């Protein structure tokens, strides 16, 4: 998958969450990432379904909010942050089948 993002939004994300979209994009290359939910924050005709995913990268377990582009091969990153301890435990349980 190819990932895209807004460069300004990436700088804001780094300042707020300490996580660069370049690193967060690696999540989608790994088999252990999971889609947690799809949601629509702006219910109108022009809105896009957002996807919340979780999984490990080298720096730790992260949560990424993204949008699948219409070409079916591009993921547009909206935000990325490190998972909370509760989210990490839930992820580990899901992977373990608990």
mmCIF file of C-alpha atoms in Angstrom:
data_model
loop_
_atom_site.group_PDB
_atom_site.id
_atom_site.type_symbol
_atom_site.label_atom_id
_atom_site.label_comp_id
_atom_site.label_asym_id
_atom_site.label_seq_id
_atom_site.Cartn_x
_atom_site.Cartn_y
_atom_site.Cartn_z
ATOM 1 C CA UNK A 1 0.000 0.000 0.000
ATOM 2 C CA UNK A 2 1.059 3.539 -0.721
ATOM 3 C CA UNK A 3 0.523 6.119 2.042
ATOM 4 C CA UNK A 4 0.011 9.858 1.639
ATOM 5 C CA UNK A 5 -0.490 12.712 4.092
ATOM 6 C CA UNK A 6 -0.610 16.461 4.377
ATOM 7 C CA UNK A 7 2.916 17.715 5.269
ATOM 8 C CA UNK A 8 1.554 20.427 7.592
ATOM 9 C CA UNK A 9 -0.680 17.903 9.372
ATOM 10 C CA UNK A 10 2.388 15.672 9.808
ATOM 11 C CA UNK A 11 4.277 18.487 11.549
ATOM 12 C CA UNK A 12 1.284 19.105 13.822
ATOM 13 C CA UNK A 13 1.100 15.373 14.587
ATOM 14 C CA UNK A 14 4.827 15.237 15.441
ATOM 15 C CA UNK A 15 4.447 18.192 17.803
ATOM 16 C CA UNK A 16 1.313 16.799 19.449
ATOM 17 C CA UNK A 17 2.036 13.041 19.556
ATOM 18 C CA UNK A 18 5.765 12.666 18.883
ATOM 19 C CA UNK A 19 5.077 10.413 15.914
ATOM 20 C CA UNK A 20 6.017 11.089 12.290
ATOM 21 C CA UNK A 21 3.652 9.839 9.571
ATOM 22 C CA UNK A 22 6.680 8.340 7.798
ATOM 23 C CA UNK A 23 7.080 5.966 10.745
ATOM 24 C CA UNK A 24 3.333 5.448 11.201
ATOM 25 C CA UNK A 25 2.956 4.422 7.532
ATOM 26 C CA UNK A 26 5.090 1.341 8.265
ATOM 27 C CA UNK A 27 2.119 -0.078 10.163
ATOM 28 C CA UNK A 28 0.403 -0.949 6.898
ATOM 29 C CA UNK A 29 3.353 -3.027 5.698
ATOM 30 C CA UNK A 30 3.057 -5.370 8.684
ATOM 31 C CA UNK A 31 0.760 -8.394 8.953
ATOM 32 C CA UNK A 32 -0.060 -7.779 12.622
ATOM 33 C CA UNK A 33 -2.013 -4.547 12.218
ATOM 34 C CA UNK A 34 -5.737 -4.666 12.910
ATOM 35 C CA UNK A 35 -8.596 -2.446 11.834
ATOM 36 C CA UNK A 36 -10.460 -1.476 15.004
ATOM 37 C CA UNK A 37 -13.353 0.396 13.436
ATOM 38 C CA UNK A 38 -14.622 2.407 10.521
ATOM 39 C CA UNK A 39 -16.429 5.629 11.303
ATOM 40 C CA UNK A 40 -17.675 8.844 9.726
ATOM 41 C CA UNK A 41 -16.960 12.040 11.661
ATOM 42 C CA UNK A 42 -18.843 14.283 9.227
ATOM 43 C CA UNK A 43 -22.109 12.666 8.172
ATOM 44 C CA UNK A 44 -22.785 14.356 4.837
ATOM 45 C CA UNK A 45 -22.650 13.399 1.176
ATOM 46 C CA UNK A 46 -19.023 14.506 0.726
ATOM 47 C CA UNK A 47 -17.670 12.689 3.784
ATOM 48 C CA UNK A 48 -15.225 9.792 3.753
ATOM 49 C CA UNK A 49 -15.193 6.763 6.021
ATOM 50 C CA UNK A 50 -12.270 6.927 8.398
ATOM 51 C CA UNK A 51 -10.495 3.828 9.612
ATOM 52 C CA UNK A 52 -8.886 3.403 13.031
ATOM 53 C CA UNK A 53 -6.089 0.804 13.015
ATOM 54 C CA UNK A 54 -3.709 -0.490 15.674
ATOM 55 C CA UNK A 55 -0.447 -2.372 15.518
ATOM 56 C CA UNK A 56 3.249 -2.428 16.318
ATOM 57 C CA UNK A 57 6.067 -0.480 14.705
ATOM 58 C CA UNK A 58 9.671 -0.238 15.914
ATOM 59 C CA UNK A 59 8.869 2.593 18.345
ATOM 60 C CA UNK A 60 5.848 0.857 19.940
ATOM 61 C CA UNK A 61 2.186 0.083 19.396
ATOM 62 C CA UNK A 62 0.344 2.850 17.585
ATOM 63 C CA UNK A 63 -3.166 3.927 16.615
ATOM 64 C CA UNK A 64 -3.577 5.394 13.122
ATOM 65 C CA UNK A 65 -6.647 7.116 11.690
ATOM 66 C CA UNK A 66 -6.713 6.966 7.900
ATOM 67 C CA UNK A 67 -8.894 7.052 4.809
ATOM 68 C CA UNK A 68 -8.730 4.583 1.929
ATOM 69 C CA UNK A 69 -8.529 6.450 -1.366
ATOM 70 C CA UNK A 70 -10.740 5.511 -4.308
ATOM 71 C CA UNK A 71 -7.872 3.955 -6.271
ATOM 72 C CA UNK A 72 -7.856 1.093 -3.743
ATOM 73 C CA UNK A 73 -4.078 1.296 -3.370
ATOM 74 C CA UNK A 74 -3.582 4.495 -1.375
ATOM 75 C CA UNK A 75 -4.075 5.130 2.329
ATOM 76 C CA UNK A 76 -4.248 8.777 3.417
ATOM 77 C CA UNK A 77 -3.060 9.269 7.012
ATOM 78 C CA UNK A 78 -5.023 11.698 9.157
ATOM 79 C CA UNK A 79 -3.499 11.161 12.610
ATOM 80 C CA UNK A 80 -1.203 8.793 14.475
ATOM 81 C CA UNK A 81 -0.380 8.384 18.138
ATOM 82 C CA UNK A 82 1.056 5.860 20.535
ATOM 83 C CA UNK A 83 -1.505 3.476 22.012
ATOM 84 C CA UNK A 84 -2.460 3.816 25.661
ATOM 85 C CA UNK A 85 -1.626 0.945 28.062
ATOM 86 C CA UNK A 86 -5.267 -0.212 27.888
ATOM 87 C CA UNK A 87 -5.225 -0.161 24.076
ATOM 88 C CA UNK A 88 -1.951 -2.133 24.063
ATOM 89 C CA UNK A 89 -3.448 -4.798 26.369
ATOM 90 C CA UNK A 90 -6.575 -5.055 24.221
ATOM 91 C CA UNK A 91 -4.451 -5.380 21.103
ATOM 92 C CA UNK A 92 -2.322 -8.121 22.685
ATOM 93 C CA UNK A 93 -5.482 -9.978 23.692
ATOM 94 C CA UNK A 94 -6.912 -9.712 20.168
ATOM 95 C CA UNK A 95 -3.692 -11.017 18.615
ATOM 96 C CA UNK A 96 -3.552 -13.857 21.162
ATOM 97 C CA UNK A 97 -7.196 -14.742 20.534
ATOM 98 C CA UNK A 98 -8.230 -14.067 24.138
#
